[in-house]
């Protein structure tokens, strides 16, 4: 994620909405649950070894209402060498305070924060280190790592419910901003013939590749592509080398507009608005496009932008978050 994009989005969330809970990269978003007991940290920059990482916690300076009380703080995991700069930026953009805490056992504490999630009856998201509660159910096994898509967040649940309703068998599915790969994996388990996921974040591609393997899914049915992003440049050359090791899962730019039966983008408001034409271009005429990663108050902006591209638009909501869907105009 580029610093310019991050700071622009940070300014928007802290100054205009005072809701930093969805600070994240433009295509693979790491979001926190609407209400939480123990927040899990996010990687906003390149991944670094656990021994050289810090957590930065920020709180907004303005008084919030009870409606937004779930967004009083955000925990950000980042390399030590950028922690001071990040703290200064948070304070500049309206945070009342920041604190830093070295996290020497991020993997261990991270595992403890994840539990099996029943999205709906017969559909579970299960961490790889836990046995599925219902072996007869559709179980999606995940090790989310630092990529968004654990199944706990309302937008992931909304997208999974939309997918479950749409996939009847043999569809081609595009996951625009794949994150952990949870949607691409789910589509295949629901009966899709092919899932394609792409992201601008190398960590997301690695996470999705690993999760595909956990679910016994190979590259012949789930293609993963690292794509260039105009707002994202590599901050760590090691990531490039790591992604090259995953080349058999695909790292080229996806082609094939008007190819997919279902397209879902669960990312962030600004890229959803900026990339609307690009997102919808991948859908076949009359195919369903799902748009999520937004809070309910942002629905009107999404509907205004996508109404020229989609028809039969509908909105589903959960815990203050929303998913907008519609069919591509012929």
PDB file of C-alpha atoms in Angstrom:
ATOM      1  CA  UNK A   1       0.000   0.000   0.000  1.00  0.00           C
ATOM      2  CA  UNK A   2       1.472   3.359  -0.940  1.00  0.00           C
ATOM      3  CA  UNK A   3       1.948   5.923   1.798  1.00  0.00           C
ATOM      4  CA  UNK A   4       0.024   8.530  -0.191  1.00  0.00           C
ATOM      5  CA  UNK A   5      -3.038   6.325  -0.489  1.00  0.00           C
ATOM      6  CA  UNK A   6      -2.857   5.312   3.165  1.00  0.00           C
ATOM      7  CA  UNK A   7      -2.586   8.879   4.444  1.00  0.00           C
ATOM      8  CA  UNK A   8      -5.384  10.052   2.139  1.00  0.00           C
ATOM      9  CA  UNK A   9      -7.667   7.317   3.435  1.00  0.00           C
ATOM     10  CA  UNK A  10      -6.547   7.892   7.014  1.00  0.00           C
ATOM     11  CA  UNK A  11      -7.465  11.556   6.735  1.00  0.00           C
ATOM     12  CA  UNK A  12     -10.895  10.644   5.384  1.00  0.00           C
ATOM     13  CA  UNK A  13     -11.669   8.173   8.143  1.00  0.00           C
ATOM     14  CA  UNK A  14     -10.345  10.127  11.125  1.00  0.00           C
ATOM     15  CA  UNK A  15     -11.381  13.642  10.122  1.00  0.00           C
ATOM     16  CA  UNK A  16     -14.654  13.008   8.310  1.00  0.00           C
ATOM     17  CA  UNK A  17     -16.039   9.833   9.840  1.00  0.00           C
ATOM     18  CA  UNK A  18     -13.870   9.279  12.925  1.00  0.00           C
ATOM     19  CA  UNK A  19     -14.056   5.552  12.131  1.00  0.00           C
ATOM     20  CA  UNK A  20     -10.590   4.060  11.717  1.00  0.00           C
ATOM     21  CA  UNK A  21     -11.753   0.458  11.922  1.00  0.00           C
ATOM     22  CA  UNK A  22     -11.442  -0.079   8.204  1.00  0.00           C
ATOM     23  CA  UNK A  23      -8.008   1.380   7.534  1.00  0.00           C
ATOM     24  CA  UNK A  24      -6.471  -0.960   5.020  1.00  0.00           C
ATOM     25  CA  UNK A  25      -4.870  -1.439   1.602  1.00  0.00           C
ATOM     26  CA  UNK A  26      -7.024  -0.599  -1.410  1.00  0.00           C
ATOM     27  CA  UNK A  27      -7.647  -4.141  -2.627  1.00  0.00           C
ATOM     28  CA  UNK A  28      -7.008  -6.513   0.228  1.00  0.00           C
ATOM     29  CA  UNK A  29      -8.615  -4.923   3.225  1.00  0.00           C
ATOM     30  CA  UNK A  30      -7.899  -5.999   6.766  1.00  0.00           C
ATOM     31  CA  UNK A  31     -10.963  -5.062   8.784  1.00  0.00           C
ATOM     32  CA  UNK A  32     -11.980  -5.475  12.382  1.00  0.00           C
ATOM     33  CA  UNK A  33     -15.321  -6.852  13.596  1.00  0.00           C
ATOM     34  CA  UNK A  34     -18.044  -4.292  14.337  1.00  0.00           C
ATOM     35  CA  UNK A  35     -17.614  -4.978  18.046  1.00  0.00           C
ATOM     36  CA  UNK A  36     -14.746  -6.859  19.549  1.00  0.00           C
ATOM     37  CA  UNK A  37     -13.303  -7.934  22.873  1.00  0.00           C
ATOM     38  CA  UNK A  38      -9.718  -8.379  21.740  1.00  0.00           C
ATOM     39  CA  UNK A  39      -8.703  -6.595  18.527  1.00  0.00           C
ATOM     40  CA  UNK A  40      -6.336  -8.392  16.202  1.00  0.00           C
ATOM     41  CA  UNK A  41      -3.595  -6.408  14.503  1.00  0.00           C
ATOM     42  CA  UNK A  42      -3.283  -5.529  10.848  1.00  0.00           C
ATOM     43  CA  UNK A  43      -0.394  -5.097   8.473  1.00  0.00           C
ATOM     44  CA  UNK A  44      -0.664  -1.784   6.649  1.00  0.00           C
ATOM     45  CA  UNK A  45       2.794  -1.956   5.118  1.00  0.00           C
ATOM     46  CA  UNK A  46       5.026  -4.771   3.958  1.00  0.00           C
ATOM     47  CA  UNK A  47       5.282  -7.862   6.101  1.00  0.00           C
ATOM     48  CA  UNK A  48       8.355  -8.042   8.281  1.00  0.00           C
ATOM     49  CA  UNK A  49       9.736 -10.705  10.623  1.00  0.00           C
ATOM     50  CA  UNK A  50       7.801 -11.002  13.867  1.00  0.00           C
ATOM     51  CA  UNK A  51      10.852 -10.078  15.927  1.00  0.00           C
ATOM     52  CA  UNK A  52      11.075  -6.649  14.308  1.00  0.00           C
ATOM     53  CA  UNK A  53       7.451  -5.591  14.489  1.00  0.00           C
ATOM     54  CA  UNK A  54       5.465  -3.190  16.641  1.00  0.00           C
ATOM     55  CA  UNK A  55       1.796  -2.522  17.214  1.00  0.00           C
ATOM     56  CA  UNK A  56       0.536   1.059  17.045  1.00  0.00           C
ATOM     57  CA  UNK A  57      -2.805   1.840  18.681  1.00  0.00           C
ATOM     58  CA  UNK A  58      -4.616   5.085  17.874  1.00  0.00           C
ATOM     59  CA  UNK A  59      -7.770   6.739  19.192  1.00  0.00           C
ATOM     60  CA  UNK A  60      -9.685   9.602  17.508  1.00  0.00           C
ATOM     61  CA  UNK A  61      -9.547  13.029  19.129  1.00  0.00           C
ATOM     62  CA  UNK A  62     -13.200  13.930  18.641  1.00  0.00           C
ATOM     63  CA  UNK A  63     -16.044  12.858  20.876  1.00  0.00           C
ATOM     64  CA  UNK A  64     -17.978  10.039  19.251  1.00  0.00           C
ATOM     65  CA  UNK A  65     -21.615   9.093  19.638  1.00  0.00           C
ATOM     66  CA  UNK A  66     -22.836   5.753  20.902  1.00  0.00           C
ATOM     67  CA  UNK A  67     -23.562   4.804  17.289  1.00  0.00           C
ATOM     68  CA  UNK A  68     -19.860   4.882  16.468  1.00  0.00           C
ATOM     69  CA  UNK A  69     -18.571   3.623  19.819  1.00  0.00           C
ATOM     70  CA  UNK A  70     -17.247   0.460  18.166  1.00  0.00           C
ATOM     71  CA  UNK A  71     -14.701   2.559  16.297  1.00  0.00           C
ATOM     72  CA  UNK A  72     -12.854   4.201  19.170  1.00  0.00           C
ATOM     73  CA  UNK A  73      -9.480   2.627  18.479  1.00  0.00           C
ATOM     74  CA  UNK A  74      -7.497   0.776  15.872  1.00  0.00           C
ATOM     75  CA  UNK A  75      -4.543  -1.569  16.288  1.00  0.00           C
ATOM     76  CA  UNK A  76      -2.011  -1.516  13.450  1.00  0.00           C
ATOM     77  CA  UNK A  77       0.875  -3.927  13.056  1.00  0.00           C
ATOM     78  CA  UNK A  78       3.866  -2.492  11.221  1.00  0.00           C
ATOM     79  CA  UNK A  79       7.664  -2.781  11.004  1.00  0.00           C
ATOM     80  CA  UNK A  80       9.529  -1.036  13.816  1.00  0.00           C
ATOM     81  CA  UNK A  81      11.268   1.402  11.495  1.00  0.00           C
ATOM     82  CA  UNK A  82       7.978   3.006  10.390  1.00  0.00           C
ATOM     83  CA  UNK A  83       6.212   2.966  13.773  1.00  0.00           C
ATOM     84  CA  UNK A  84       7.308   6.483  14.766  1.00  0.00           C
ATOM     85  CA  UNK A  85       6.310   7.971  11.411  1.00  0.00           C
ATOM     86  CA  UNK A  86       2.975   6.185  11.518  1.00  0.00           C
ATOM     87  CA  UNK A  87       2.269   7.475  15.024  1.00  0.00           C
ATOM     88  CA  UNK A  88       3.057  11.037  13.935  1.00  0.00           C
ATOM     89  CA  UNK A  89       0.751  10.697  10.940  1.00  0.00           C
ATOM     90  CA  UNK A  90      -2.087   9.384  13.100  1.00  0.00           C
ATOM     91  CA  UNK A  91      -1.723  12.354  15.448  1.00  0.00           C
ATOM     92  CA  UNK A  92      -1.629  14.794  12.513  1.00  0.00           C
ATOM     93  CA  UNK A  93      -4.862  13.386  11.132  1.00  0.00           C
ATOM     94  CA  UNK A  94      -6.814  13.660  14.350  1.00  0.00           C
ATOM     95  CA  UNK A  95      -5.942  10.795  16.679  1.00  0.00           C
ATOM     96  CA  UNK A  96      -5.905  11.952  20.295  1.00  0.00           C
ATOM     97  CA  UNK A  97      -3.192   9.518  21.304  1.00  0.00           C
ATOM     98  CA  UNK A  98      -1.048   6.675  20.055  1.00  0.00           C
ATOM     99  CA  UNK A  99       0.858   3.951  21.843  1.00  0.00           C
ATOM    100  CA  UNK A 100       3.405   1.421  20.659  1.00  0.00           C
ATOM    101  CA  UNK A 101       3.844  -2.110  21.898  1.00  0.00           C
ATOM    102  CA  UNK A 102       6.410  -4.605  20.684  1.00  0.00           C
ATOM    103  CA  UNK A 103       4.714  -7.881  19.819  1.00  0.00           C
ATOM    104  CA  UNK A 104       7.097 -10.799  20.084  1.00  0.00           C
ATOM    105  CA  UNK A 105       4.461 -13.503  19.766  1.00  0.00           C
ATOM    106  CA  UNK A 106       2.104 -12.142  17.136  1.00  0.00           C
ATOM    107  CA  UNK A 107       1.468 -15.539  15.576  1.00  0.00           C
ATOM    108  CA  UNK A 108       0.551 -17.113  18.898  1.00  0.00           C
ATOM    109  CA  UNK A 109      -1.761 -14.329  20.047  1.00  0.00           C
ATOM    110  CA  UNK A 110      -3.247 -14.129  16.563  1.00  0.00           C
ATOM    111  CA  UNK A 111      -4.207 -17.797  16.616  1.00  0.00           C
ATOM    112  CA  UNK A 112      -5.937 -17.394  19.963  1.00  0.00           C
ATOM    113  CA  UNK A 113      -8.156 -14.641  18.556  1.00  0.00           C
ATOM    114  CA  UNK A 114      -9.617 -16.806  15.771  1.00  0.00           C
ATOM    115  CA  UNK A 115     -12.398 -19.309  16.318  1.00  0.00           C
ATOM    116  CA  UNK A 116     -14.700 -21.271  13.992  1.00  0.00           C
ATOM    117  CA  UNK A 117     -17.400 -19.004  12.571  1.00  0.00           C
ATOM    118  CA  UNK A 118     -20.802 -20.313  11.487  1.00  0.00           C
ATOM    119  CA  UNK A 119     -21.773 -17.947   8.677  1.00  0.00           C
ATOM    120  CA  UNK A 120     -25.128 -19.623   8.188  1.00  0.00           C
ATOM    121  CA  UNK A 121     -26.493 -23.083   8.806  1.00  0.00           C
ATOM    122  CA  UNK A 122     -24.189 -25.608   7.172  1.00  0.00           C
ATOM    123  CA  UNK A 123     -21.407 -23.110   6.357  1.00  0.00           C
ATOM    124  CA  UNK A 124     -18.378 -22.712   8.616  1.00  0.00           C
ATOM    125  CA  UNK A 125     -15.098 -20.802   8.413  1.00  0.00           C
ATOM    126  CA  UNK A 126     -12.590 -22.846  10.418  1.00  0.00           C
ATOM    127  CA  UNK A 127      -8.987 -21.919  11.368  1.00  0.00           C
ATOM    128  CA  UNK A 128      -6.600 -24.599  10.178  1.00  0.00           C
ATOM    129  CA  UNK A 129      -5.426 -25.370  13.717  1.00  0.00           C
ATOM    130  CA  UNK A 130      -8.974 -26.251  14.905  1.00  0.00           C
ATOM    131  CA  UNK A 131     -11.088 -29.288  13.984  1.00  0.00           C
ATOM    132  CA  UNK A 132     -14.365 -28.410  12.207  1.00  0.00           C
ATOM    133  CA  UNK A 133     -17.321 -28.357  14.639  1.00  0.00           C
ATOM    134  CA  UNK A 134     -19.547 -29.985  11.986  1.00  0.00           C
ATOM    135  CA  UNK A 135     -17.760 -32.339   9.621  1.00  0.00           C
ATOM    136  CA  UNK A 136     -20.907 -32.648   7.482  1.00  0.00           C
ATOM    137  CA  UNK A 137     -21.077 -28.914   6.826  1.00  0.00           C
ATOM    138  CA  UNK A 138     -19.344 -26.919   4.114  1.00  0.00           C
ATOM    139  CA  UNK A 139     -16.118 -26.101   5.924  1.00  0.00           C
ATOM    140  CA  UNK A 140     -13.721 -23.491   4.580  1.00  0.00           C
ATOM    141  CA  UNK A 141     -10.351 -24.012   6.244  1.00  0.00           C
ATOM    142  CA  UNK A 142      -8.304 -20.841   6.639  1.00  0.00           C
ATOM    143  CA  UNK A 143      -5.052 -19.561   7.992  1.00  0.00           C
ATOM    144  CA  UNK A 144      -5.700 -15.878   7.333  1.00  0.00           C
ATOM    145  CA  UNK A 145      -2.200 -14.694   8.122  1.00  0.00           C
ATOM    146  CA  UNK A 146      -2.169 -10.952   7.465  1.00  0.00           C
ATOM    147  CA  UNK A 147      -4.831 -10.963   4.740  1.00  0.00           C
ATOM    148  CA  UNK A 148      -8.429  -9.921   5.276  1.00  0.00           C
ATOM    149  CA  UNK A 149     -11.124 -12.565   5.209  1.00  0.00           C
ATOM    150  CA  UNK A 150     -11.440 -14.580   8.417  1.00  0.00           C
ATOM    151  CA  UNK A 151     -15.202 -14.926   8.194  1.00  0.00           C
ATOM    152  CA  UNK A 152     -15.793 -12.874  11.327  1.00  0.00           C
ATOM    153  CA  UNK A 153     -16.332  -9.541   9.632  1.00  0.00           C
ATOM    154  CA  UNK A 154     -19.885  -8.651   8.506  1.00  0.00           C
ATOM    155  CA  UNK A 155     -18.789  -7.778   4.961  1.00  0.00           C
ATOM    156  CA  UNK A 156     -17.216 -11.213   4.503  1.00  0.00           C
ATOM    157  CA  UNK A 157     -20.387 -12.839   5.815  1.00  0.00           C
ATOM    158  CA  UNK A 158     -22.584 -10.726   3.529  1.00  0.00           C
ATOM    159  CA  UNK A 159     -20.490 -11.684   0.502  1.00  0.00           C
ATOM    160  CA  UNK A 160     -20.559 -15.365   1.455  1.00  0.00           C
ATOM    161  CA  UNK A 161     -24.338 -15.284   1.810  1.00  0.00           C
ATOM    162  CA  UNK A 162     -24.638 -13.597  -1.592  1.00  0.00           C
ATOM    163  CA  UNK A 163     -22.360 -16.219  -3.150  1.00  0.00           C
ATOM    164  CA  UNK A 164     -24.299 -19.074  -1.588  1.00  0.00           C
ATOM    165  CA  UNK A 165     -27.479 -17.716  -3.144  1.00  0.00           C
ATOM    166  CA  UNK A 166     -25.970 -17.138  -6.584  1.00  0.00           C
ATOM    167  CA  UNK A 167     -23.770 -20.176  -7.230  1.00  0.00           C
ATOM    168  CA  UNK A 168     -25.840 -23.006  -8.692  1.00  0.00           C
ATOM    169  CA  UNK A 169     -23.088 -24.924 -10.484  1.00  0.00           C
ATOM    170  CA  UNK A 170     -20.379 -24.420 -13.154  1.00  0.00           C
ATOM    171  CA  UNK A 171     -20.185 -20.631 -12.824  1.00  0.00           C
ATOM    172  CA  UNK A 172     -17.032 -18.595 -13.395  1.00  0.00           C
ATOM    173  CA  UNK A 173     -16.351 -16.408 -10.360  1.00  0.00           C
ATOM    174  CA  UNK A 174     -14.061 -13.392  -9.967  1.00  0.00           C
ATOM    175  CA  UNK A 175     -12.904 -12.290  -6.512  1.00  0.00           C
ATOM    176  CA  UNK A 176     -11.728  -8.702  -7.020  1.00  0.00           C
ATOM    177  CA  UNK A 177      -9.306  -8.162  -4.132  1.00  0.00           C
ATOM    178  CA  UNK A 178      -9.037 -11.723  -2.899  1.00  0.00           C
ATOM    179  CA  UNK A 179      -7.369 -11.209   0.487  1.00  0.00           C
ATOM    180  CA  UNK A 180      -7.299 -14.587   2.236  1.00  0.00           C
ATOM    181  CA  UNK A 181      -9.079 -16.182  -0.732  1.00  0.00           C
ATOM    182  CA  UNK A 182     -12.126 -17.056   1.359  1.00  0.00           C
ATOM    183  CA  UNK A 183     -14.658 -15.998  -1.298  1.00  0.00           C
ATOM    184  CA  UNK A 184     -12.846 -17.755  -4.139  1.00  0.00           C
ATOM    185  CA  UNK A 185     -12.644 -20.949  -2.078  1.00  0.00           C
ATOM    186  CA  UNK A 186     -16.283 -20.689  -1.026  1.00  0.00           C
ATOM    187  CA  UNK A 187     -17.468 -20.275  -4.621  1.00  0.00           C
ATOM    188  CA  UNK A 188     -15.761 -23.529  -5.590  1.00  0.00           C
ATOM    189  CA  UNK A 189     -17.227 -25.362  -2.614  1.00  0.00           C
ATOM    190  CA  UNK A 190     -20.661 -24.084  -3.610  1.00  0.00           C
ATOM    191  CA  UNK A 191     -20.193 -25.548  -7.107  1.00  0.00           C
ATOM    192  CA  UNK A 192     -18.469 -22.954  -9.291  1.00  0.00           C
ATOM    193  CA  UNK A 193     -16.323 -24.339 -12.097  1.00  0.00           C
ATOM    194  CA  UNK A 194     -13.558 -21.749 -11.710  1.00  0.00           C
ATOM    195  CA  UNK A 195     -12.573 -19.081  -9.213  1.00  0.00           C
ATOM    196  CA  UNK A 196     -10.149 -16.321 -10.108  1.00  0.00           C
ATOM    197  CA  UNK A 197      -8.783 -14.021  -7.443  1.00  0.00           C
ATOM    198  CA  UNK A 198      -6.435 -11.127  -7.757  1.00  0.00           C
ATOM    199  CA  UNK A 199      -4.887  -8.580  -5.488  1.00  0.00           C
ATOM    200  CA  UNK A 200      -2.214  -5.901  -5.466  1.00  0.00           C
ATOM    201  CA  UNK A 201      -0.795  -7.221  -2.185  1.00  0.00           C
ATOM    202  CA  UNK A 202       1.795 -10.027  -2.414  1.00  0.00           C
ATOM    203  CA  UNK A 203       0.946 -11.140   1.129  1.00  0.00           C
ATOM    204  CA  UNK A 204      -2.674 -11.668   0.093  1.00  0.00           C
ATOM    205  CA  UNK A 205      -1.658 -13.847  -2.848  1.00  0.00           C
ATOM    206  CA  UNK A 206       0.531 -15.985  -0.605  1.00  0.00           C
ATOM    207  CA  UNK A 207      -2.217 -16.286   1.996  1.00  0.00           C
ATOM    208  CA  UNK A 208      -4.835 -17.228  -0.597  1.00  0.00           C
ATOM    209  CA  UNK A 209      -2.510 -19.783  -2.181  1.00  0.00           C
ATOM    210  CA  UNK A 210      -1.888 -21.417   1.197  1.00  0.00           C
ATOM    211  CA  UNK A 211      -5.594 -21.476   1.996  1.00  0.00           C
ATOM    212  CA  UNK A 212      -6.417 -23.043  -1.355  1.00  0.00           C
ATOM    213  CA  UNK A 213      -3.977 -25.836  -0.524  1.00  0.00           C
ATOM    214  CA  UNK A 214      -5.592 -26.303   2.903  1.00  0.00           C
ATOM    215  CA  UNK A 215      -8.890 -26.925   1.108  1.00  0.00           C
ATOM    216  CA  UNK A 216      -7.355 -29.317  -1.451  1.00  0.00           C
ATOM    217  CA  UNK A 217      -7.926 -26.805  -4.247  1.00  0.00           C
ATOM    218  CA  UNK A 218      -5.373 -26.601  -7.039  1.00  0.00           C
ATOM    219  CA  UNK A 219      -4.496 -23.964  -9.641  1.00  0.00           C
ATOM    220  CA  UNK A 220      -6.621 -25.650 -12.285  1.00  0.00           C
ATOM    221  CA  UNK A 221      -9.787 -24.447 -10.507  1.00  0.00           C
ATOM    222  CA  UNK A 222      -8.524 -21.458  -8.496  1.00  0.00           C
ATOM    223  CA  UNK A 223      -6.279 -18.975 -10.267  1.00  0.00           C
ATOM    224  CA  UNK A 224      -4.521 -16.292  -8.237  1.00  0.00           C
ATOM    225  CA  UNK A 225      -2.943 -13.230  -9.800  1.00  0.00           C
ATOM    226  CA  UNK A 226      -0.759 -10.486  -8.397  1.00  0.00           C
ATOM    227  CA  UNK A 227      -1.644  -7.362 -10.345  1.00  0.00           C
ATOM    228  CA  UNK A 228       0.019  -3.951 -10.427  1.00  0.00           C
ATOM    229  CA  UNK A 229      -1.716  -1.159  -8.583  1.00  0.00           C
ATOM    230  CA  UNK A 230      -1.153   2.482  -9.446  1.00  0.00           C
ATOM    231  CA  UNK A 231      -1.385   3.339  -5.758  1.00  0.00           C
ATOM    232  CA  UNK A 232       0.679   0.430  -4.541  1.00  0.00           C
ATOM    233  CA  UNK A 233       4.396  -0.082  -4.861  1.00  0.00           C
ATOM    234  CA  UNK A 234       6.473  -2.765  -3.228  1.00  0.00           C
ATOM    235  CA  UNK A 235       7.964  -1.579   0.045  1.00  0.00           C
ATOM    236  CA  UNK A 236      10.048  -4.673   0.537  1.00  0.00           C
ATOM    237  CA  UNK A 237      11.887  -6.455  -2.255  1.00  0.00           C
ATOM    238  CA  UNK A 238      11.613  -9.687  -0.309  1.00  0.00           C
ATOM    239  CA  UNK A 239       7.897  -9.791  -1.086  1.00  0.00           C
ATOM    240  CA  UNK A 240       8.606  -9.922  -4.801  1.00  0.00           C
ATOM    241  CA  UNK A 241      10.845 -12.946  -4.316  1.00  0.00           C
ATOM    242  CA  UNK A 242       8.294 -14.642  -2.074  1.00  0.00           C
ATOM    243  CA  UNK A 243       5.536 -14.205  -4.633  1.00  0.00           C
ATOM    244  CA  UNK A 244       7.716 -15.562  -7.435  1.00  0.00           C
ATOM    245  CA  UNK A 245       7.801 -18.815  -5.493  1.00  0.00           C
ATOM    246  CA  UNK A 246       4.020 -19.009  -5.911  1.00  0.00           C
ATOM    247  CA  UNK A 247       4.173 -18.518  -9.688  1.00  0.00           C
ATOM    248  CA  UNK A 248       2.343 -21.738 -10.491  1.00  0.00           C
ATOM    249  CA  UNK A 249      -0.756 -20.096  -9.050  1.00  0.00           C
ATOM    250  CA  UNK A 250      -0.431 -17.208 -11.478  1.00  0.00           C
ATOM    251  CA  UNK A 251       1.064 -13.749 -11.140  1.00  0.00           C
ATOM    252  CA  UNK A 252       0.079 -12.201 -14.465  1.00  0.00           C
ATOM    253  CA  UNK A 253      -2.579  -9.612 -15.124  1.00  0.00           C
ATOM    254  CA  UNK A 254      -6.023 -11.123 -15.627  1.00  0.00           C
ATOM    255  CA  UNK A 255      -7.581 -10.815 -19.043  1.00  0.00           C
ATOM    256  CA  UNK A 256     -11.067 -11.659 -20.161  1.00  0.00           C
ATOM    257  CA  UNK A 257     -13.608  -8.895 -19.736  1.00  0.00           C
ATOM    258  CA  UNK A 258     -17.271  -9.910 -19.798  1.00  0.00           C
ATOM    259  CA  UNK A 259     -16.179 -13.419 -18.841  1.00  0.00           C
ATOM    260  CA  UNK A 260     -17.513 -14.001 -15.326  1.00  0.00           C
ATOM    261  CA  UNK A 261     -20.949 -15.060 -14.120  1.00  0.00           C
ATOM    262  CA  UNK A 262     -20.416 -13.548 -10.673  1.00  0.00           C
ATOM    263  CA  UNK A 263     -18.025 -10.757  -9.647  1.00  0.00           C
ATOM    264  CA  UNK A 264     -17.548  -9.620  -6.053  1.00  0.00           C
ATOM    265  CA  UNK A 265     -15.344  -6.784  -4.812  1.00  0.00           C
ATOM    266  CA  UNK A 266     -15.071  -6.568  -1.031  1.00  0.00           C
ATOM    267  CA  UNK A 267     -12.555  -3.771  -0.680  1.00  0.00           C
ATOM    268  CA  UNK A 268     -12.892  -0.076   0.334  1.00  0.00           C
ATOM    269  CA  UNK A 269     -15.108   2.852  -0.545  1.00  0.00           C
ATOM    270  CA  UNK A 270     -12.610   4.973  -2.483  1.00  0.00           C
ATOM    271  CA  UNK A 271     -11.277   2.211  -4.753  1.00  0.00           C
ATOM    272  CA  UNK A 272     -14.826   0.916  -5.215  1.00  0.00           C
ATOM    273  CA  UNK A 273     -15.773   4.336  -6.561  1.00  0.00           C
ATOM    274  CA  UNK A 274     -12.604   4.858  -8.588  1.00  0.00           C
ATOM    275  CA  UNK A 275     -12.567   1.354 -10.107  1.00  0.00           C
ATOM    276  CA  UNK A 276     -16.292   0.873 -10.724  1.00  0.00           C
ATOM    277  CA  UNK A 277     -16.016   0.585 -14.507  1.00  0.00           C
ATOM    278  CA  UNK A 278     -13.067  -1.782 -14.228  1.00  0.00           C
ATOM    279  CA  UNK A 279     -14.804  -4.022 -11.692  1.00  0.00           C
ATOM    280  CA  UNK A 280     -18.007  -4.302 -13.697  1.00  0.00           C
ATOM    281  CA  UNK A 281     -16.139  -4.824 -16.991  1.00  0.00           C
ATOM    282  CA  UNK A 282     -15.261  -8.381 -15.950  1.00  0.00           C
ATOM    283  CA  UNK A 283     -18.901  -9.417 -15.599  1.00  0.00           C
ATOM    284  CA  UNK A 284     -20.944 -10.937 -18.392  1.00  0.00           C
ATOM    285  CA  UNK A 285     -24.025  -8.989 -19.451  1.00  0.00           C
ATOM    286  CA  UNK A 286     -26.733  -9.573 -16.827  1.00  0.00           C
ATOM    287  CA  UNK A 287     -24.197 -11.203 -14.459  1.00  0.00           C
ATOM    288  CA  UNK A 288     -24.398 -10.284 -10.778  1.00  0.00           C
ATOM    289  CA  UNK A 289     -21.832  -7.892  -9.330  1.00  0.00           C
ATOM    290  CA  UNK A 290     -21.502  -7.634  -5.540  1.00  0.00           C
ATOM    291  CA  UNK A 291     -19.917  -4.582  -3.923  1.00  0.00           C
ATOM    292  CA  UNK A 292     -18.947  -4.578  -0.247  1.00  0.00           C
ATOM    293  CA  UNK A 293     -16.406  -3.308   2.263  1.00  0.00           C
ATOM    294  CA  UNK A 294     -18.570  -0.289   3.076  1.00  0.00           C
ATOM    295  CA  UNK A 295     -20.563   0.899   6.056  1.00  0.00           C
ATOM    296  CA  UNK A 296     -24.298   1.414   5.652  1.00  0.00           C
ATOM    297  CA  UNK A 297     -23.986   5.205   5.495  1.00  0.00           C
ATOM    298  CA  UNK A 298     -21.875   4.872   2.337  1.00  0.00           C
ATOM    299  CA  UNK A 299     -24.474   2.903   0.373  1.00  0.00           C
ATOM    300  CA  UNK A 300     -25.937   5.959  -1.318  1.00  0.00           C
ATOM    301  CA  UNK A 301     -22.564   6.868  -2.838  1.00  0.00           C
ATOM    302  CA  UNK A 302     -22.045   3.337  -4.131  1.00  0.00           C
ATOM    303  CA  UNK A 303     -25.564   3.159  -5.557  1.00  0.00           C
ATOM    304  CA  UNK A 304     -25.158   6.544  -7.258  1.00  0.00           C
ATOM    305  CA  UNK A 305     -21.895   5.396  -8.861  1.00  0.00           C
ATOM    306  CA  UNK A 306     -22.996   1.918  -9.892  1.00  0.00           C
ATOM    307  CA  UNK A 307     -26.560   2.693 -10.998  1.00  0.00           C
ATOM    308  CA  UNK A 308     -25.232   3.630 -14.437  1.00  0.00           C
ATOM    309  CA  UNK A 309     -23.627   0.181 -14.708  1.00  0.00           C
ATOM    310  CA  UNK A 310     -26.039  -2.113 -12.857  1.00  0.00           C
ATOM    311  CA  UNK A 311     -29.779  -2.615 -12.568  1.00  0.00           C
ATOM    312  CA  UNK A 312     -32.016  -4.468 -10.108  1.00  0.00           C
ATOM    313  CA  UNK A 313     -29.791  -3.108  -7.353  1.00  0.00           C
ATOM    314  CA  UNK A 314     -30.384  -4.422  -3.842  1.00  0.00           C
ATOM    315  CA  UNK A 315     -28.726  -3.860  -0.472  1.00  0.00           C
ATOM    316  CA  UNK A 316     -28.126  -6.279   2.390  1.00  0.00           C
ATOM    317  CA  UNK A 317     -26.874  -5.073   5.757  1.00  0.00           C
ATOM    318  CA  UNK A 318     -25.333  -6.556   8.889  1.00  0.00           C
ATOM    319  CA  UNK A 319     -24.141  -4.765  12.032  1.00  0.00           C
ATOM    320  CA  UNK A 320     -23.792  -1.422  10.290  1.00  0.00           C
ATOM    321  CA  UNK A 321     -21.996  -2.805   7.220  1.00  0.00           C
ATOM    322  CA  UNK A 322     -23.468  -3.304   3.767  1.00  0.00           C
ATOM    323  CA  UNK A 323     -23.269  -5.224   0.509  1.00  0.00           C
ATOM    324  CA  UNK A 324     -24.724  -3.743  -2.676  1.00  0.00           C
ATOM    325  CA  UNK A 325     -25.477  -6.059  -5.587  1.00  0.00           C
ATOM    326  CA  UNK A 326     -27.024  -5.764  -9.007  1.00  0.00           C
ATOM    327  CA  UNK A 327     -27.011  -7.166 -12.516  1.00  0.00           C
ATOM    328  CA  UNK A 328     -24.783  -5.741 -15.220  1.00  0.00           C
ATOM    329  CA  UNK A 329     -26.760  -3.772 -17.756  1.00  0.00           C
ATOM    330  CA  UNK A 330     -26.941  -5.258 -21.229  1.00  0.00           C
TER     331      UNK A 330
END
